[in-house]
Coordinates of C-alpha atoms in Angstrom, one line a residue:
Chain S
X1 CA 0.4 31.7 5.2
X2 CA -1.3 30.3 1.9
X3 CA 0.8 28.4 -0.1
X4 CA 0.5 25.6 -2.7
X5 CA -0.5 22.8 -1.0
X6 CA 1.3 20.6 -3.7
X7 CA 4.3 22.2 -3.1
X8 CA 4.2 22.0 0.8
X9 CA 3.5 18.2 0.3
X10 CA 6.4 17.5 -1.6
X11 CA 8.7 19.8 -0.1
X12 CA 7.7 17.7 3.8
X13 CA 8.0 14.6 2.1
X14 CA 11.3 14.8 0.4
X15 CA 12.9 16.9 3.2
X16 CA 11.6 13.8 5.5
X17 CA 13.3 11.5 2.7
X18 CA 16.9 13.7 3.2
X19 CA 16.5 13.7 7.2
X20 CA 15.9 9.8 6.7
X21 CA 18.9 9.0 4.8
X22 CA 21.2 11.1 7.0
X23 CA 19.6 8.9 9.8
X24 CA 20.3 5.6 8.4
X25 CA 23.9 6.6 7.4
X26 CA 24.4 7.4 11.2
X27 CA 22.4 3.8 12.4
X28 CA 25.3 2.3 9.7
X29 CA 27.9 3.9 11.8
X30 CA 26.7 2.7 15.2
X31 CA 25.5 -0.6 14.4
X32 CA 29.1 -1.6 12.3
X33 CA 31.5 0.5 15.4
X34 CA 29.9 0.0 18.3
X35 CA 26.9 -2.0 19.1
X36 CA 26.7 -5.3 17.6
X37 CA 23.8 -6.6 19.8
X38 CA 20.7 -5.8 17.3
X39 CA 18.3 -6.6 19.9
X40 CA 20.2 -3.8 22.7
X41 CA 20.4 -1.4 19.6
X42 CA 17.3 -1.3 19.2
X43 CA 16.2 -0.3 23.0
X44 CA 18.8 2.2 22.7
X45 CA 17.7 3.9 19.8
X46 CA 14.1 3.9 21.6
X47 CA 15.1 5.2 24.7
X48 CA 17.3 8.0 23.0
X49 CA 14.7 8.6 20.7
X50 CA 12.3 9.1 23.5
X51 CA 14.6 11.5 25.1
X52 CA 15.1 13.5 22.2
X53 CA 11.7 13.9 21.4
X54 CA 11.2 15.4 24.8
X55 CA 13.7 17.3 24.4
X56 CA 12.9 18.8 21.0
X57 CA 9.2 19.0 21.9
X58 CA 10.4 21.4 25.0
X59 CA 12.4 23.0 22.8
X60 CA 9.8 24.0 20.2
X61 CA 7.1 24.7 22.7
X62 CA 8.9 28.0 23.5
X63 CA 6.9 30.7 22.8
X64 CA 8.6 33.7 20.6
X65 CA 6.0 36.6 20.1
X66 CA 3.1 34.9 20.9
X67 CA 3.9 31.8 19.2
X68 CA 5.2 28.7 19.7
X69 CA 8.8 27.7 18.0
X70 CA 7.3 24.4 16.7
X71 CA 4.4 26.0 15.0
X72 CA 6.5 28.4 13.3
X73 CA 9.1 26.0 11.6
X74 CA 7.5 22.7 11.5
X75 CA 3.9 22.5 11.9
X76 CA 1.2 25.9 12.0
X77 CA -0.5 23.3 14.0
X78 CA 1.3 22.6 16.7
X79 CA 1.0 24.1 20.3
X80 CA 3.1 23.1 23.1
X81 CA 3.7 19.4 24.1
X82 CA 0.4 18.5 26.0
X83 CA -0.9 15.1 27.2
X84 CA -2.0 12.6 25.1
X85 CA -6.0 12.5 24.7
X86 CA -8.3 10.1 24.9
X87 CA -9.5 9.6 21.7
X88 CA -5.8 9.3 20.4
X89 CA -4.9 6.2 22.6
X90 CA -6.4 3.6 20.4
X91 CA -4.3 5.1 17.1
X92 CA -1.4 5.6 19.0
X93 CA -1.6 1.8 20.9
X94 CA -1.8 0.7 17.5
X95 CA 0.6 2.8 15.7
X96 CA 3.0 2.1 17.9
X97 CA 2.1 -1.9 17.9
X98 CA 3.4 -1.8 14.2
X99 CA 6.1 0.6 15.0
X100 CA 7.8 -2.0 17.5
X101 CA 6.7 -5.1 15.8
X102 CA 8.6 -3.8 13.0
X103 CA 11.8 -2.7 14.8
X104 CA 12.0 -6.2 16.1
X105 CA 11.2 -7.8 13.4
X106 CA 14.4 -5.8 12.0
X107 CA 16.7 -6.8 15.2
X108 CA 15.7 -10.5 14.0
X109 CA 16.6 -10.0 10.1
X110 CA 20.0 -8.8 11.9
X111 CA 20.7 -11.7 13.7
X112 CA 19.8 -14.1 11.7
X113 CA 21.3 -12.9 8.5
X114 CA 24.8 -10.7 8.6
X115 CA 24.2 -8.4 6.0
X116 CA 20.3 -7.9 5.6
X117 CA 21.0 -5.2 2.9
X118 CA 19.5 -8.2 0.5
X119 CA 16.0 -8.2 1.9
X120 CA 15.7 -4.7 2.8
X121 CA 15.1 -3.5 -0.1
X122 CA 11.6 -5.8 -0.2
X123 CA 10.8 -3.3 2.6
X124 CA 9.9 -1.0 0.0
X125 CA 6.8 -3.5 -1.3
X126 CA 5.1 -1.7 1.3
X127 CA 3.9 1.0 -0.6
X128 CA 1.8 -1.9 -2.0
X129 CA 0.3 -2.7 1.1
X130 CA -0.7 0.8 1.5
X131 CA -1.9 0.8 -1.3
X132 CA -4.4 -2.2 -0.7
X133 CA -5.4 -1.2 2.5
X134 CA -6.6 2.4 1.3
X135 CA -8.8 1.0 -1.0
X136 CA -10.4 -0.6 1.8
X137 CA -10.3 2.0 4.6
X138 CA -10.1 5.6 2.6
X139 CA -13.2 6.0 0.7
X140 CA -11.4 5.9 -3.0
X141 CA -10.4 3.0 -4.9
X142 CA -6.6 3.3 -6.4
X143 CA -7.3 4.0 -9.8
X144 CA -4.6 2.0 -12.2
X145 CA -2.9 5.7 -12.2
X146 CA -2.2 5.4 -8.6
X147 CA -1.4 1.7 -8.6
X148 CA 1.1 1.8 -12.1
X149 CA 2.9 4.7 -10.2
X150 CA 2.6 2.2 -7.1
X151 CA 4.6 -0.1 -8.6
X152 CA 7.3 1.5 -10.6
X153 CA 8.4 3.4 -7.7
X154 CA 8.3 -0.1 -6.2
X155 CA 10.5 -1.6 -8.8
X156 CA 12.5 1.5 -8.8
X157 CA 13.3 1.5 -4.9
X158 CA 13.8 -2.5 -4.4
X159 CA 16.8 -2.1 -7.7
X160 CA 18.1 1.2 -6.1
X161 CA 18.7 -0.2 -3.2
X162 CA 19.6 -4.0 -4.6
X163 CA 22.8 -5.9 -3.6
X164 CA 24.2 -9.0 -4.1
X165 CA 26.5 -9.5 -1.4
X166 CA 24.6 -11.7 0.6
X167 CA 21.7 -14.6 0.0
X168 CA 18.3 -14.7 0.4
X169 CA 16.8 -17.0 2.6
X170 CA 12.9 -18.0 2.5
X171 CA 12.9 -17.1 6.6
X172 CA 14.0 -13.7 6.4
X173 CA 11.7 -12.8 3.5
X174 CA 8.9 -14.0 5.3
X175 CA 10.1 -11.8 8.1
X176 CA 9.9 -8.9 5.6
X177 CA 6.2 -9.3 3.7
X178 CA 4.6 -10.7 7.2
X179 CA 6.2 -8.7 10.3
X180 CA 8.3 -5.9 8.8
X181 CA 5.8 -4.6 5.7
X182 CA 2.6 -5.1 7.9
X183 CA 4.2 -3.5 10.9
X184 CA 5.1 -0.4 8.9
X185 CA 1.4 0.1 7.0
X186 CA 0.2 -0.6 10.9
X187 CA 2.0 2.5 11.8
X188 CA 1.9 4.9 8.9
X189 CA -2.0 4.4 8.2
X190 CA -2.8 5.2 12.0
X191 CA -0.3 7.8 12.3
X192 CA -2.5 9.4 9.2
X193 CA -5.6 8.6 11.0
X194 CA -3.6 10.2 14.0
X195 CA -3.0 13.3 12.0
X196 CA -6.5 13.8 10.5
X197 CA -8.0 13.9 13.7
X198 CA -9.2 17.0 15.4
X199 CA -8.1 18.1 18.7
X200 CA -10.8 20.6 20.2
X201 CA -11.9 22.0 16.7
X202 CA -8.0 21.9 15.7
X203 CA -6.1 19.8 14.0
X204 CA -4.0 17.7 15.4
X205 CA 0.1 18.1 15.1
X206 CA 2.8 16.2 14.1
X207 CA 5.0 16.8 17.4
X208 CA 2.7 15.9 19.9
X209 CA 1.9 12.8 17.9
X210 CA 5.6 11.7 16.7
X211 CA 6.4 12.2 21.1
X212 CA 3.6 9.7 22.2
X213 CA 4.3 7.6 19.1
X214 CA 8.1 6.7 20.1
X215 CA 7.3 6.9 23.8
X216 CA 4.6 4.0 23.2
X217 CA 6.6 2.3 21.2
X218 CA 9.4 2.2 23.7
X219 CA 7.6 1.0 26.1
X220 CA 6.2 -1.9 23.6
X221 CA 9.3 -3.3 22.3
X222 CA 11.0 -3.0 25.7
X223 CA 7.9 -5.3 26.8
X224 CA 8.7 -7.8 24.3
X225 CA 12.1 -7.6 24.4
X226 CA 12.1 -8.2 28.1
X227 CA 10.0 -11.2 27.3
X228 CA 12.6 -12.7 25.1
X229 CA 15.1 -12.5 28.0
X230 CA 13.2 -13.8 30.4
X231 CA 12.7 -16.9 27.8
X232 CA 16.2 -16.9 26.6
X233 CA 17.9 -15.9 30.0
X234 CA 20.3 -12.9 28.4
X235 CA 20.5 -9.7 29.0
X236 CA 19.2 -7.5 26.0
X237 CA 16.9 -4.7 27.7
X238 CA 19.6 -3.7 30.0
X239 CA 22.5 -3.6 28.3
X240 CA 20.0 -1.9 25.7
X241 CA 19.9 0.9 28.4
X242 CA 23.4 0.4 29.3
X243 CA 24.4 1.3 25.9
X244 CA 21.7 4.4 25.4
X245 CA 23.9 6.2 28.0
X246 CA 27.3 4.9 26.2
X247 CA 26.8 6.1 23.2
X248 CA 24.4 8.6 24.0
X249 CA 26.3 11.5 21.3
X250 CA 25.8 9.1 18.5
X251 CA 22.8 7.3 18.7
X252 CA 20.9 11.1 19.8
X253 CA 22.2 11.8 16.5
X254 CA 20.8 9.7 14.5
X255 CA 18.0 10.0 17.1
X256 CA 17.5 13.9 15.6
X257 CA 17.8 12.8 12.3
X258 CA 14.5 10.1 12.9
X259 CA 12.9 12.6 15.0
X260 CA 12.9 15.4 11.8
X261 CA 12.2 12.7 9.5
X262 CA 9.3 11.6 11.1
X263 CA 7.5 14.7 11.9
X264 CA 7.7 16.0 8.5
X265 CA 6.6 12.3 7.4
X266 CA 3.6 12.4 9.4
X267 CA 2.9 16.1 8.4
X268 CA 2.9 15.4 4.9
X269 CA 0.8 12.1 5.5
X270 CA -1.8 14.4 7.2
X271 CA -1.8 16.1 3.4
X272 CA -1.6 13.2 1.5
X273 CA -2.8 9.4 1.0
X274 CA -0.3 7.2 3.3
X275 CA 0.9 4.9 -0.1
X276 CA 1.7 8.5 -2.1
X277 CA 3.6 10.1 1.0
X278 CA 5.4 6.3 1.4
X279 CA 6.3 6.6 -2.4
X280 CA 7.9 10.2 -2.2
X281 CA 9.4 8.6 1.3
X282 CA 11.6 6.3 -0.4
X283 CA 13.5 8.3 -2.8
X284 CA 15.9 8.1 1.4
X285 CA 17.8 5.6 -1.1
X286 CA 18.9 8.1 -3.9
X287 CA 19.9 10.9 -0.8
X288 CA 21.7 7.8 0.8
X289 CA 24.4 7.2 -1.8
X290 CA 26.3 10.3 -0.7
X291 CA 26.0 9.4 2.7
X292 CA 27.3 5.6 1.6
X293 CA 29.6 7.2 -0.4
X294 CA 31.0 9.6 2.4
X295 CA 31.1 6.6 5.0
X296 CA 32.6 4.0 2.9
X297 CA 35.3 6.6 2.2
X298 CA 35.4 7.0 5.8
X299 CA 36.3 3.2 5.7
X300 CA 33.4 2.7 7.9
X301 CA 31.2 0.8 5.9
X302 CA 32.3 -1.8 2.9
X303 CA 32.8 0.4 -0.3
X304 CA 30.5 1.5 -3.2
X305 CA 30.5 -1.6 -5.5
X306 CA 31.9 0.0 -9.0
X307 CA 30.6 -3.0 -10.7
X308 CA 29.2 -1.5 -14.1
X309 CA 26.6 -3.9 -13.9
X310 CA 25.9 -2.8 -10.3
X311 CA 25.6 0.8 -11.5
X312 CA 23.3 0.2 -14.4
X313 CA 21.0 -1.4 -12.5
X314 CA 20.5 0.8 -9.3
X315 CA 20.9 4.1 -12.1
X316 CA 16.8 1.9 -13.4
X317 CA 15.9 1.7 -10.1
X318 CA 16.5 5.7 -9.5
X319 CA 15.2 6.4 -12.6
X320 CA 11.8 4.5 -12.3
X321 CA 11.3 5.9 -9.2
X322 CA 11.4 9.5 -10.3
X323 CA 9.4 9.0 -13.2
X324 CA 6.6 6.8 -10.4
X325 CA 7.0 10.5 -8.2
X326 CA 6.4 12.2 -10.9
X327 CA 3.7 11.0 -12.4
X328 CA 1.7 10.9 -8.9
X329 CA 2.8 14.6 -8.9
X330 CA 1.0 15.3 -12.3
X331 CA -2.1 13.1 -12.6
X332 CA -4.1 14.3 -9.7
X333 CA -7.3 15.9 -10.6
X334 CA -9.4 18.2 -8.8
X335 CA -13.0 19.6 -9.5
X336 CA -15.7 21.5 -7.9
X337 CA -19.2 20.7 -8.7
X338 CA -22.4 23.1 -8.1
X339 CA -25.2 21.8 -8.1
X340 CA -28.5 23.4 -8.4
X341 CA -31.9 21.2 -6.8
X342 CA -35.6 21.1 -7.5
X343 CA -37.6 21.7 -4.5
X344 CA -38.9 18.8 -2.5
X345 CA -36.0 16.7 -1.8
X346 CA -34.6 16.0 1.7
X347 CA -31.2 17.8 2.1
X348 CA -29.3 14.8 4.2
X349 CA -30.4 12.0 1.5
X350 CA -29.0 14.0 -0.7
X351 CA -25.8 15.0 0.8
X352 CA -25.5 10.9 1.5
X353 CA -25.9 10.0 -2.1
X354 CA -23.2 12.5 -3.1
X355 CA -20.9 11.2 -0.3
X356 CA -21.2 8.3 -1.6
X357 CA -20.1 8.6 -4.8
X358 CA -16.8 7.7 -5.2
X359 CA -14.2 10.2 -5.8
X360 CA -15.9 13.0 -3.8
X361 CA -13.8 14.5 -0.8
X362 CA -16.2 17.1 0.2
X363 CA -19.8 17.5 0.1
X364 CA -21.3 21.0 1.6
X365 CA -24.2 21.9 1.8
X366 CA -25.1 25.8 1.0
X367 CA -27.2 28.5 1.1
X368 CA -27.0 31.0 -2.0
X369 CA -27.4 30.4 -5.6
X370 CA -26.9 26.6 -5.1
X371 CA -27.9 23.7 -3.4
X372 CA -24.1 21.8 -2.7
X373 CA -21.1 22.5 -3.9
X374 CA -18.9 19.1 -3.5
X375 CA -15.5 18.6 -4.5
X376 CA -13.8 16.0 -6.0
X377 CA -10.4 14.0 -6.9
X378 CA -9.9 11.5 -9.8
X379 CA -6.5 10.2 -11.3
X380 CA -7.8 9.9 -15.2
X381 CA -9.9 13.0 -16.0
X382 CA -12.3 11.3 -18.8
X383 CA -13.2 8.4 -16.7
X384 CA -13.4 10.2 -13.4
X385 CA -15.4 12.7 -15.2
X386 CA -17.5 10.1 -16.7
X387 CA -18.1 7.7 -13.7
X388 CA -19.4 10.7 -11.5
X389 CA -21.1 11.9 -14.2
X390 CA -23.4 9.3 -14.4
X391 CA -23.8 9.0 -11.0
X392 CA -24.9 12.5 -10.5
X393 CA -27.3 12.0 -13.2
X394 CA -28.7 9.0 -11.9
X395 CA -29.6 10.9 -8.3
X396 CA -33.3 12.4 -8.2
X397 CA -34.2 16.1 -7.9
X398 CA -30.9 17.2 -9.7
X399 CA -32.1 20.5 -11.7
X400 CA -28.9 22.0 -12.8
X401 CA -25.3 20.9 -12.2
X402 CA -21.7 22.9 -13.3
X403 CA -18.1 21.2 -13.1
X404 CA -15.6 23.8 -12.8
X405 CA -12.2 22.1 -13.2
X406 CA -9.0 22.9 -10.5
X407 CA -6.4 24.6 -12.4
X408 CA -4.3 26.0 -9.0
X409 CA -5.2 25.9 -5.7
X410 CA -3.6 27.7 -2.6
X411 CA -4.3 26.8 1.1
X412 CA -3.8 28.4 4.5
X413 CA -2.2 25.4 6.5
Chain K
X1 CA -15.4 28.6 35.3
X2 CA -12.7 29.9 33.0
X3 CA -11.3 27.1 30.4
X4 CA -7.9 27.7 28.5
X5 CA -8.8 27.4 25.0
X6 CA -7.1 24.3 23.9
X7 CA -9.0 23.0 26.8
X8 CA -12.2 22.2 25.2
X9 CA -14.2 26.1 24.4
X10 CA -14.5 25.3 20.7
X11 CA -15.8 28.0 18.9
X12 CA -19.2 26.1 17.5
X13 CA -20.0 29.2 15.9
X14 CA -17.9 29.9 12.5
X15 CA -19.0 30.1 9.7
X16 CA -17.3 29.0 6.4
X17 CA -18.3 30.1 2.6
X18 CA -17.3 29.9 -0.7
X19 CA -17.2 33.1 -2.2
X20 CA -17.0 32.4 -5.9
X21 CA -15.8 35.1 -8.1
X22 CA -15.5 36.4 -11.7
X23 CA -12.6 38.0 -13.1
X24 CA -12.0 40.5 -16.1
X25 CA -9.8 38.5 -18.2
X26 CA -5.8 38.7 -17.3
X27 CA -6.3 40.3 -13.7
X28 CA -5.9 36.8 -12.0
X29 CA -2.2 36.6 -10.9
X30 CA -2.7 39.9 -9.5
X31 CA -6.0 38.9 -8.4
X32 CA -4.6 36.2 -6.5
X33 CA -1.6 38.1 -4.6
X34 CA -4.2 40.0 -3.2
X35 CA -6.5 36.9 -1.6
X36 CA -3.4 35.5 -0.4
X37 CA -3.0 38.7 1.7
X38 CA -6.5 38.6 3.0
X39 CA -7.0 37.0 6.9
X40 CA -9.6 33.9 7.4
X41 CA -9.0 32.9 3.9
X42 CA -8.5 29.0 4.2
X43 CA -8.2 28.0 0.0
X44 CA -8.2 30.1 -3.2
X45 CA -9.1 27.8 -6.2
X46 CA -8.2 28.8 -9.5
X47 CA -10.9 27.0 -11.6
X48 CA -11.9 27.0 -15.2
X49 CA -15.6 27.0 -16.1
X50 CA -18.6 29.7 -15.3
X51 CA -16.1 31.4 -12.6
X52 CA -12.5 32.2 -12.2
X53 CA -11.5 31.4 -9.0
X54 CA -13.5 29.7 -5.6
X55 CA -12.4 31.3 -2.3
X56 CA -13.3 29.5 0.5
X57 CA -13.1 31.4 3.9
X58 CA -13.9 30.9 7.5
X59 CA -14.7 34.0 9.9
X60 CA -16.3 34.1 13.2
X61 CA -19.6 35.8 12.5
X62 CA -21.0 37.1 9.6
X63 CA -19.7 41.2 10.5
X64 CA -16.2 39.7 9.4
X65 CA -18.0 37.7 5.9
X66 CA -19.2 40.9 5.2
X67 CA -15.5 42.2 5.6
X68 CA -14.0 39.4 3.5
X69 CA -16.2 39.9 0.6
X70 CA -15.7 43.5 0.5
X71 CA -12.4 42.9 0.5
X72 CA -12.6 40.8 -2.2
X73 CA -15.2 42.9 -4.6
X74 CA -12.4 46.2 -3.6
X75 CA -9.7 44.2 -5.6
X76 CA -9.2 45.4 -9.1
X77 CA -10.4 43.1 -11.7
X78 CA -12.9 41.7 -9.5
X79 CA -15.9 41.5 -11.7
X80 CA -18.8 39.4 -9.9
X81 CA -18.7 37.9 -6.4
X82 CA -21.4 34.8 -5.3
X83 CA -21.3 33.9 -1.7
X84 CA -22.3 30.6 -0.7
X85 CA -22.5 30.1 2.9
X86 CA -21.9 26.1 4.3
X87 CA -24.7 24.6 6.5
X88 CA -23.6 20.9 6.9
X89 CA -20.4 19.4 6.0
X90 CA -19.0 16.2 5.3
X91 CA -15.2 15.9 3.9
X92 CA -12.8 13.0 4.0

């Protein structure tokens, strides 16, 4: 099928967004009925999420008509469940390193503080971190488009998500910016990485990935949880287990709703830069409220504060982060260049010196009319167009070029 | 020895292009309904500037290029086809 690729993006994003809130209103269930041990929770929700993951991964391996299930509704890519390979171990080791360190570093937020709803919101800074780390790691440089949009979706989701019920302490902010945030960029950038790579000519597919993700990451946090009983003398990891099989109906749940919402997370991410996808990611707070609103109706969770005060400012914080979306949505540029060469120039030095100029995504080299044909991506089209302008100019044995500007673009995926 | 496919026989040999096309002016929606319907088709670009629109395609040998480009040239409106076949990539 060729479809927008636009479209697709924000379509897997938000739908991850919807799956995400449904997820969390489900955790708020367990966590405030149930199971009041944070650290044993958190096992639980491993060890469930590992078994639905198998379990769903089965599932969609089916074939129906020569095709697998999974391919057909959630990603073209994807197979059946296979083993993991070897050049994914390192991503995945270290995907799932951030994934448990910031699971735990959530189980201590909950015991230290009652009601982490204050600092959670800070969680949402790390779009910022993304942000920083792709201008070292991706090849482009967030242009103040990207990092503007960066913050007010920042802004948005931190007074969206605000409440004042509890206090902030300087410990469990530092738990956020240095063990939560870092955790989560650890995770998402290699889950990207994870994503981009190519299995035998193919690429690779978010099942198989989101499977060995949480099964590694079980195994992790179980390590270090076990650790911390061995040190403390209680009983965490089993009674983690105990509880998986207690309230197995609930926590698979919510176990399905994180399993959806992560494979269409690390779809889109294979689509788009990991701070964009992150941004689009945490509009989870504006498809929360129903859910808050259904469970505090339920009497399961403390109501909706009313507070007019309250409202104005979380309506902002919605606000700002749909303009932030949007504007990511409509300032992406996208242009081919052809260029025509004099003769005598070595192909490769010439393909490097277009690679790297920043802004280009693809540089091919051809035989027809033209030399190359390279595409690129810029944020602001007059000092995009301007910067690799005058770096095309300034490479040698450049006859002829031609910018032919993106208006729409399709894509088989 | 027979290998499964996913089990490491990539095919080493396929070939991308980008065909690059001219239209007659107000044929492109239709124009593009038609692409969208053609196999190893990977990205139709609608551009502005010397073309219209930049297909870029990916067959197995150059018996099924030949095919896509007819294709392509048979679709009404289609004024002016270039094909540009890839040698070396490098994308992000």
């Amino acid at each position: 099928m060729i479809i927008r690729k636009k479209y697709l993006f924000y379509v897997l994003a938000l739908s991850s967004a919807v799956a995400n809130a449904f997820a969390s209103g489900v955790d708020a269930v367990v966590s405030s009925l149930f199971i009041h041990d944070p650290w044993a929770f958190g096992v639980a929700c491993f060890l469930v999420g590992v078994i639905i993951a198998l379990i769903f991964s089965i599932i969609l391996s089916i074939r129906f008509k020569d095709k697998s299930l999974g391919s057909k509704a959630i990603d073209p890519s994807f197979n059946h469940l296979r083993f993991i390979r070897r050049e994914e171990i390192k991503y995945q080791l270290l995907s799932a390193f951030g994934n448990a360190i910031l699971t735990i570093g959530y189980y201590i937020l909950l015991s230290i503080l009652a009601d982490p709803s204050v600092v959670i919101p800070f969680t949402q800074m790390v779009i910022l971190y993304l942000v920083l780390m792709e201008s070292i790691t991706e090849k482009d440089m967030p242009t103040l488009v990207e990092v503007q949009s960066a913050l007010i979706v920042t802004f948005g989701a931190i007074l969206g998500s605000i409440s004042f019920s509890g206090d902030i302490n300087l410990l469990s902010l530092a738990i956020v910016f240095l063990v939560i945030n870092p955790g989560w960029m650890i995770s998402s950038i290699y889950q990207r990485k994870l994503k981009l790579l190519k299995i035998n000519g193919k690429p690779n597919d978010s099942l198989n990935i989101r499977f060995w993700n949480v099964l590694f990451a079980f195994l992790i946090t179980s390590g270090i949880v076990l650790i911390y009983d061995i040190s403390s003398g209680a009983n965490h990891l089993l009674n983690g287990i105990i509880y998986a099989f207690r309230f197995f109906n609930w926590i698979s749940i919510m176990g399905i709703g994180t399993f959806f919402s992560l494979v269409l997370y690390i779809r889109a991410l294979g689509i788009g830069k990991a701070s964009v996808t992150q941004a689009v990611k945490s509009t989870a707070i504006i498809f929360s409220i129903p859910v808050s609103i259904i469970l505090a109706y339920l009497n399961i969770i403390p109501s909706f504060s009313t507070d007019p005060t309250m409202v104005a400012i979380r309506g902002i914080g919605i606000i700002l982060m749909i303009l932030g979306i949007a504007s990511y949505a409509l300032t992406l540029v996208k242009a081919y260049i052809f260029i025509e060469m004099k003769p005598g120039y070595p192909i490769l030095d010439i393909m490097r010196k277009l690679w790297d100029i920043r802004g280009v995504t693809r540089v091919a080299a051809v035989a027809g009319k033209y030399d190359f044909i390279i595409k690129i991506r810029t944020r602001t089209l007059v000092k995009g167009y301007e910067k690799i302008i005058r770096k095309l100019n300034e490479i040698e044995g450049i006859k002829k070029y031609k910018w032919e500007s993106v208006l729409r673009e399709w894509e088989k995926l | 020895m027979l290998i499964a496919p996913e089990n490491g026989l990539v095919k080493e040999s396929m070939i991308t292009a980008y065909i690059l096309t001219i239209l007659k002016p107000g044929s492109a929606d239709k124009a593009i309904q038609e692409m969208r319907k053609i196999d190893h088709v990977e990205k139709i670009s609608v551009v502005a500037g010397e073309y219209d629109i930049v297909v870029r395609v990916q067959v197995d040998n150059l018996e099924e290029l030949l095919d896509v480009t007819n294709r392509i040239q048979m679709i009404d409106g289609v004024e002016k086809t270039t094909t540009q076949i890839i040698e070396k990539e490098i994308a992000l």
